[in-house]
Short mmCIF file of C-alpha atoms and ligand atoms in Angstrom, two decimals:
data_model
loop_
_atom_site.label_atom_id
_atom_site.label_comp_id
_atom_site.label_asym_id
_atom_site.label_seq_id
_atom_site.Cartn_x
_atom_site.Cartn_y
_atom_site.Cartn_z
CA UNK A 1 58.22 41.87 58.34
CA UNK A 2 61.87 42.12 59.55
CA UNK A 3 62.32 43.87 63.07
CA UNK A 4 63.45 47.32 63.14
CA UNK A 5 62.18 48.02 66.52
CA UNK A 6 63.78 45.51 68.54
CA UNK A 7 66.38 46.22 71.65
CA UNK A 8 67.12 43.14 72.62
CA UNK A 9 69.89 40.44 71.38
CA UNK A 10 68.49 36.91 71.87
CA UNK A 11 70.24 34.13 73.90
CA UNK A 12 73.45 32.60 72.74
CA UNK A 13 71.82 29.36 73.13
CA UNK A 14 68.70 29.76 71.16
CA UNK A 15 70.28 30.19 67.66
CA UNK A 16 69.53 33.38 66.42
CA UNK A 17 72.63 35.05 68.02
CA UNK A 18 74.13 36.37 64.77
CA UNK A 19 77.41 38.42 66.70
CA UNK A 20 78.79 38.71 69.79
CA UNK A 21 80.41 41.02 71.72
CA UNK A 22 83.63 39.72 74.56
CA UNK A 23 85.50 42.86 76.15
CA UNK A 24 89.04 41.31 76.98
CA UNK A 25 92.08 42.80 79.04
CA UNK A 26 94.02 44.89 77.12
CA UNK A 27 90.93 47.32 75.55
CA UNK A 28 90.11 44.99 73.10
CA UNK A 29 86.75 44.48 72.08
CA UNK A 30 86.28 41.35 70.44
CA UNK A 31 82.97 41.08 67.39
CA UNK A 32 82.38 37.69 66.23
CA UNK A 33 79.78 36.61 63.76
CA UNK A 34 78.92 33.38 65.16
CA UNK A 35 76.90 31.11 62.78
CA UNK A 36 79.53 29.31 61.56
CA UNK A 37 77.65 26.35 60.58
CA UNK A 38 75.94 28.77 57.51
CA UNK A 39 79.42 30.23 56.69
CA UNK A 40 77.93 33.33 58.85
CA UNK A 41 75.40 34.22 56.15
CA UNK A 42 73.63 38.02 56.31
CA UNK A 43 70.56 38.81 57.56
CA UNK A 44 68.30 41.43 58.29
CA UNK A 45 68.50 40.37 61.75
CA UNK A 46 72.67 40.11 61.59
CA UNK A 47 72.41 44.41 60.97
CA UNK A 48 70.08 44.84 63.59
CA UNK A 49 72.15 43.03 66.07
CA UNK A 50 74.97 44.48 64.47
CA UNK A 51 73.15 48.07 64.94
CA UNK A 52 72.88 47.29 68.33
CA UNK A 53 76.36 46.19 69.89
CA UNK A 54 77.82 48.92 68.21
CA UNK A 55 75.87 51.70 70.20
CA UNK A 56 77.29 49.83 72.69
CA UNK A 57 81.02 49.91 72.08
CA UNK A 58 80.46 53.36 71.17
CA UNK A 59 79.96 54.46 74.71
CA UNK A 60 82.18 51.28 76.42
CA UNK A 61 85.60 53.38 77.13
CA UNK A 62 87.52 50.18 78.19
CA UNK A 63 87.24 49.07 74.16
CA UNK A 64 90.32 50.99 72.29
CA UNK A 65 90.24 49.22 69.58
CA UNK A 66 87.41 46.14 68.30
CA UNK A 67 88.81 43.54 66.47
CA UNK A 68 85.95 42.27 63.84
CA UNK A 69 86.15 38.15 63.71
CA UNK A 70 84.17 35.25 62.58
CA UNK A 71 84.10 31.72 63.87
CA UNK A 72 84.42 28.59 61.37
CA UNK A 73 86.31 28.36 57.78
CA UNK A 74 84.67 31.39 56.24
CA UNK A 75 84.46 35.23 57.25
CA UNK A 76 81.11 35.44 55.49
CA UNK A 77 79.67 34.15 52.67
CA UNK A 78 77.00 36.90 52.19
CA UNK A 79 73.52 37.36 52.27
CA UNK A 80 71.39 34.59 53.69
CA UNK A 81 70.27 33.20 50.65
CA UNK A 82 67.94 30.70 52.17
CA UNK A 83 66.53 33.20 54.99
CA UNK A 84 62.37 33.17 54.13
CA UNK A 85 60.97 35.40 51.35
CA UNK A 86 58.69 37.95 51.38
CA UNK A 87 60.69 40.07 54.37
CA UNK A 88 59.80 43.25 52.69
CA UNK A 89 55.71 43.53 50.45
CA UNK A 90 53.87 46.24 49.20
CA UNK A 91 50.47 46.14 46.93
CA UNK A 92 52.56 46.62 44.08
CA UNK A 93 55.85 47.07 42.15
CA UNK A 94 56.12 51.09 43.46
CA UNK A 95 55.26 50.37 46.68
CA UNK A 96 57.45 47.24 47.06
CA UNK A 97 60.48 49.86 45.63
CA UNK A 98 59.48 52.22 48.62
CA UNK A 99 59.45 49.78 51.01
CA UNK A 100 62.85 48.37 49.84
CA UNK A 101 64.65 51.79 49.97
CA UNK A 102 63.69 52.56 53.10
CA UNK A 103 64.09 48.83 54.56
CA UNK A 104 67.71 49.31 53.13
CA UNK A 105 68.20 53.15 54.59
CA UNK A 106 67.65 51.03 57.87
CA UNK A 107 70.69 48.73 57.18
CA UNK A 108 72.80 51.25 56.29
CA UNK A 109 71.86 53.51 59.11
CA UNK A 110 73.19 50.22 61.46
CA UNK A 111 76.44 49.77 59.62
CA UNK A 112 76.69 53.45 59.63
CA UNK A 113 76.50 52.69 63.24
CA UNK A 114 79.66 50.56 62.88
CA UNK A 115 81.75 51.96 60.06
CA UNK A 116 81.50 55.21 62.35
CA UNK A 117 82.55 53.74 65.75
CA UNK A 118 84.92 56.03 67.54
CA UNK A 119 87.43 53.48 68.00
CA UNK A 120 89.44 51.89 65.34
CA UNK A 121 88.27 48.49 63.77
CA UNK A 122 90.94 45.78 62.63
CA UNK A 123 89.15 42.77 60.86
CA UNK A 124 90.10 38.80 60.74
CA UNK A 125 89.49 37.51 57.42
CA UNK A 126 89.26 33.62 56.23
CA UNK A 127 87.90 31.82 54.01
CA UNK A 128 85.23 33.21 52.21
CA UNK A 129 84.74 36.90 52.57
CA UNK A 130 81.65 37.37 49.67
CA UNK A 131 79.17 40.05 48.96
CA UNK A 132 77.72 41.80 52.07
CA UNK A 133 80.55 39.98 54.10
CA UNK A 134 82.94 41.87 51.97
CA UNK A 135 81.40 45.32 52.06
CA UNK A 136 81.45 44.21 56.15
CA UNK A 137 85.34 44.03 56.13
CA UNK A 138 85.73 47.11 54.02
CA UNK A 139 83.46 48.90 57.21
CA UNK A 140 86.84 48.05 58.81
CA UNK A 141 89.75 50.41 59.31
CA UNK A 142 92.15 47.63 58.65
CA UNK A 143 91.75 44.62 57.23
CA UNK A 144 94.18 41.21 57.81
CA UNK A 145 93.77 38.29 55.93
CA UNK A 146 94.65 34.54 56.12
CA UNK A 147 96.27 33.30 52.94
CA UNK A 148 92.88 31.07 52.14
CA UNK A 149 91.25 33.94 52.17
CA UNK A 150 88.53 34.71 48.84
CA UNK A 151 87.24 38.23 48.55
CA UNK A 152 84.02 38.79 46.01
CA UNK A 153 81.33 40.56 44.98
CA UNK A 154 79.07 38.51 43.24
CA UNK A 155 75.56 40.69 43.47
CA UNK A 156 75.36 41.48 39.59
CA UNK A 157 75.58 37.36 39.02
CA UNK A 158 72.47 37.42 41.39
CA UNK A 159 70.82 40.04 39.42
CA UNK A 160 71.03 42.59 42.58
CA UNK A 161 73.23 46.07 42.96
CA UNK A 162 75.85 45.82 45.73
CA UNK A 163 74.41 47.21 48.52
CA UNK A 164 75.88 48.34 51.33
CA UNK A 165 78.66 50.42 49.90
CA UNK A 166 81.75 47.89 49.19
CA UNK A 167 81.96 48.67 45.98
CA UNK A 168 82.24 52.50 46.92
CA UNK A 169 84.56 51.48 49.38
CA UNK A 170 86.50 49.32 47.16
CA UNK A 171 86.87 52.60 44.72
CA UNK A 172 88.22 54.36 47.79
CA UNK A 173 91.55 51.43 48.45
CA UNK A 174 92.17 50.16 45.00
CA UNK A 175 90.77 52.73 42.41
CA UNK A 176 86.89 53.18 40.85
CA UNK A 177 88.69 50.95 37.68
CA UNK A 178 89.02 47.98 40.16
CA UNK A 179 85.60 48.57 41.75
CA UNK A 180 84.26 48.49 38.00
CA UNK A 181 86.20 45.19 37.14
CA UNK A 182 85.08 43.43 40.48
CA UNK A 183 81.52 44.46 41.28
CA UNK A 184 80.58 44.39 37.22
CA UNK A 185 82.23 40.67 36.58
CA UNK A 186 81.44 39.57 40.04
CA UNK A 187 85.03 37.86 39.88
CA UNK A 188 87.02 36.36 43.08
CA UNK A 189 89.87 37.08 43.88
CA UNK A 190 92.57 35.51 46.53
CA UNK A 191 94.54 37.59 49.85
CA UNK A 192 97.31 38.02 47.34
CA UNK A 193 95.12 40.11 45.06
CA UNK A 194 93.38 41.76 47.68
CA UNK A 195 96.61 42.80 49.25
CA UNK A 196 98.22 43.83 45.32
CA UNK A 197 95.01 45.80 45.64
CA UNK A 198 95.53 47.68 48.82
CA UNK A 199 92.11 46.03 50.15
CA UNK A 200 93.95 44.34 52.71
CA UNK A 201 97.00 45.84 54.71
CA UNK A 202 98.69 42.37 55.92
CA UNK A 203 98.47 38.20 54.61
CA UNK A 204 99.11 35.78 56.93
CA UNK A 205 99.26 31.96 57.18
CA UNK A 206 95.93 30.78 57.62
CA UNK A 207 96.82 29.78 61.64
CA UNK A 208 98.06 32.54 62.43
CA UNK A 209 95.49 35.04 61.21
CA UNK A 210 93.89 35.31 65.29
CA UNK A 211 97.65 36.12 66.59
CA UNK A 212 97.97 38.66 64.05
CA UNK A 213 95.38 40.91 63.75
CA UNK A 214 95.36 40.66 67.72
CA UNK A 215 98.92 41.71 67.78
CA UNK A 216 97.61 44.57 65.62
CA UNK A 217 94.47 45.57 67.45
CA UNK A 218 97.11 45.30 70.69
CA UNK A 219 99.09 48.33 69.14
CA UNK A 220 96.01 50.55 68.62
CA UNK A 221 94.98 50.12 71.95
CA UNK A 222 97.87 50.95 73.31
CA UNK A 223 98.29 54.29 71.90
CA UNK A 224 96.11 57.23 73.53
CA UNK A 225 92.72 56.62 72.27
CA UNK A 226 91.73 60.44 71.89
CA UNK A 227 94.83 60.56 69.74
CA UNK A 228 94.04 56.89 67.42
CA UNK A 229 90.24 57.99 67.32
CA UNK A 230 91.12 61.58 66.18
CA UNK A 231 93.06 60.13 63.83
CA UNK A 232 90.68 57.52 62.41
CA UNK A 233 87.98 60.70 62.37
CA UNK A 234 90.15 62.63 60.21
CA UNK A 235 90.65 59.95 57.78
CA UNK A 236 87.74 59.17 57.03
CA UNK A 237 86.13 62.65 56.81
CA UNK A 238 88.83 63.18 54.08
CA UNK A 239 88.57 59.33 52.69
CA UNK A 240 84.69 59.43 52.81
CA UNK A 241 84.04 62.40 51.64
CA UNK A 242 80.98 61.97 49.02
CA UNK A 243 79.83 58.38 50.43
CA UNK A 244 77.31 59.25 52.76
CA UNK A 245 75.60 61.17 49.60
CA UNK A 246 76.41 57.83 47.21
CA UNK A 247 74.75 55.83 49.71
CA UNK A 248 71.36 57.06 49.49
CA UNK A 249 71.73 56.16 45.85
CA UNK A 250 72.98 53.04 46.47
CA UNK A 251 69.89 52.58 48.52
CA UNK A 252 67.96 53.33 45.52
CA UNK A 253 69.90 50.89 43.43
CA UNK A 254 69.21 48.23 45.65
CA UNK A 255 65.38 48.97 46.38
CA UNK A 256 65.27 48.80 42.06
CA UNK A 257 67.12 45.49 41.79
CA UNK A 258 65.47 43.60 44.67
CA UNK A 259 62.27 44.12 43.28
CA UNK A 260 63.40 43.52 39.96
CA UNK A 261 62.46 39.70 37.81
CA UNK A 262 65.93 39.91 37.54
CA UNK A 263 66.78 38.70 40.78
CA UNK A 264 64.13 36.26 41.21
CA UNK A 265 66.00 34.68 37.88
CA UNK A 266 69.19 35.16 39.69
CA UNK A 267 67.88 33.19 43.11
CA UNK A 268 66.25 30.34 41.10
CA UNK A 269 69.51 29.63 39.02
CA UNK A 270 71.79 29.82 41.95
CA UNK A 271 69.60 27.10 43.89
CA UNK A 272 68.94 25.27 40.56
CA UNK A 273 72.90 25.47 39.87
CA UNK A 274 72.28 27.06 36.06
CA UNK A 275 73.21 30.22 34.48
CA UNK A 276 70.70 32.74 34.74
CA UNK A 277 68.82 34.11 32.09
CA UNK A 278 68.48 37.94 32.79
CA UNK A 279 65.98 40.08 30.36
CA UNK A 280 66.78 43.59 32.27
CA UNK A 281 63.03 43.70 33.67
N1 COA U 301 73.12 31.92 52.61
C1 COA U 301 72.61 30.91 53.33
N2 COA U 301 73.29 29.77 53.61
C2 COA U 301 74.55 29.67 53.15
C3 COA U 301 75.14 30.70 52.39
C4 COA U 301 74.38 31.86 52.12
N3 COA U 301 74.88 32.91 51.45
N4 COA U 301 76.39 30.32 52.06
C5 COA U 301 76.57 29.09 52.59
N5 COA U 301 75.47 28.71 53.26
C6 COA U 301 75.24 27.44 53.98
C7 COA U 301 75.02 26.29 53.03
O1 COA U 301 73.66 26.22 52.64
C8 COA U 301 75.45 25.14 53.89
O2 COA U 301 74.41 24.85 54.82
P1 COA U 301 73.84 23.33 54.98
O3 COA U 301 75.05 22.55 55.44
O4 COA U 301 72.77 23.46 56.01
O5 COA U 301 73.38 22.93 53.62
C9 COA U 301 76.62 25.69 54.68
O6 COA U 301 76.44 27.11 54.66
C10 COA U 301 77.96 25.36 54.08
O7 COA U 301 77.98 25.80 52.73
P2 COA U 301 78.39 24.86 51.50
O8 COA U 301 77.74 25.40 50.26
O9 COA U 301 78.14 23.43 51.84
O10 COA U 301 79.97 25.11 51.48
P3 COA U 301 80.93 25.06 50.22
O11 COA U 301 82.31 25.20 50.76
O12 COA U 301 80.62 23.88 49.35
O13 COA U 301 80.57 26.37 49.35
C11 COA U 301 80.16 28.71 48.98
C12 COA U 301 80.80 27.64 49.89
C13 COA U 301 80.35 30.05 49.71
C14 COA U 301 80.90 28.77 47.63
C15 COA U 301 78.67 28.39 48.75
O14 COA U 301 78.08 28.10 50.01
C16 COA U 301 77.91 29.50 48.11
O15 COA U 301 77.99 29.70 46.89
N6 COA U 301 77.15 30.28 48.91
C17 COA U 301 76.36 31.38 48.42
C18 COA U 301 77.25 32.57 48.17
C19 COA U 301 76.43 33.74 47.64
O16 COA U 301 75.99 33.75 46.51
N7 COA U 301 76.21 34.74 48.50
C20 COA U 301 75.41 35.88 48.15
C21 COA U 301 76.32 36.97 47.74
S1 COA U 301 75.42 38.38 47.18
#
């Protein structure tokens, strides 16, 4: 069973820290997924620690602004692939389904959490920024990337629905037509895209991505916080209008696909390094 009831963040040391939170000078608050070694892979665990440094920075006033970071060459490459099976039974197919939906209601209530902190959120991108790492990033108010930066969604090739939201979110930046083309082909694309596509605001060389989005973050929190987090609430009650409602279907979508053959096909190719043979059951 995954933990939904836990408080606690383990030790740095004993390898399951998944973030971590550093207050610096200067009212930045500084998020950093730190498994670098696993290209910061996604776990259940990652969302509940996730879940709970954010009710943290919610109530921290000497945070202005967080800046969202990950150690190593890659931002995120997406859900932990090789984390053990079987997180989420049931006696059968329905009750699997139910237990999916609301074992994914729990996610999004913790990156609800985070895409609804009070203070604005600039994220560092490099490397590879796929699936759930992606839909991470969009959570972000702005989004900087290095210039070896590669953005995907690549769910549908795994036989699963995208789910937590970045392909919602991705319909919100760059058009639904965009959000079609990327989530249905599962295609990559570079910073230079991502940027043509208004799904990042700024590219920078790949050493210089840390100086940047802190030079960014640095600007927020100088400005009067009731004023930047005013206007980051207004946004996005205008820009997410309609998502909170699209998530519970996107819950849904995910509880169907996860329990589907589908993505049991999808797994075993990916590890076996074939194409998949989907039949749609
Ligand atoms: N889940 C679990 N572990 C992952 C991972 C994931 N999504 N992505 C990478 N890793 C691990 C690798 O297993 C490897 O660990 P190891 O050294 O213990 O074997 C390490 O991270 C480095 O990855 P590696 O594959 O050696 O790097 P690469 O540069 O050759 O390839 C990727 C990078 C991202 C293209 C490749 O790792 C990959 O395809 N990952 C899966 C991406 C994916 O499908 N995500 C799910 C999206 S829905």
């Amino acid at each position: 069973m995954i933990d939904t009831t836990g408080n606690e963040l383990p030790d740095d040391k004993d390898g399951e820290r998944r973030l971590r939170l550093d207050v610096e000078g200067g009212g930045i608050g500084v998020l950093t997924l730190c498994r670098p070694e696993k290209l910061n892979a996604w776990s259940w665990e990652s969302s509940r620690q996730l879940g709970l440094l954010a009710d943290r920075i919610r109530f921290d006033d000497t945070i202005r602004v967080v800046l969202l970071r990950a150690e190593g060459r890659a931002f995120c490459a997406g859900i932990d692939i090789k984390a053990p099976g079987g997180a989420i039974t049931g006696r059968t197919g329905s009750e699997r389904t139910r237990n999916y939906y609301e074992g994914i209601r729990w996610v999004h209530e913790r990156f609800r959490a985070f895409a609804g902190l009070p203070q604005p959120v600039v994220a560092a991108v490099q490397g590879y920024c796929l699936g759930v790492g992606f839909e991470l990033a969009l959570m972000a108010d702005v989004r900087i990337a290095a210039d070896d930066a590669v953005f995907a969604l690549p769910e549908a090739r795994l036989g699963v629905a995208v789910d937590a939201g970045g392909d919602l979110r991705i319909a919100r930046e760059a058009g639904a037509g965009w959000a079609k083309f990327l989530a249905l082909t599962g295609r990559r694309i570079d910073a230079g895209a991502a940027h043509r596509l208004n799904l990042v605001q700024q590219v920078t060389g790949a050493g210089e991505l840390d100086d940047a989005a802190r030079i960014v973050a640095a600007e927020i929190a100088a400005n009067a916080p009731l004023a930047t987090q005013s206007i980051k609430r207004d946004i996005d009650a205008f820009a997410d209008a309609g998502l909170g409602a699209a998530l519970d279907r996107v819950a849904m979508s995910a509880a169907l696909t996860l329990t589907s053959e589908d993505i049991r096909e999808g797994y075993t190719a990916k590890a076996e390094r074939r194409a998949p043979r989907f039949e749609g059951k």
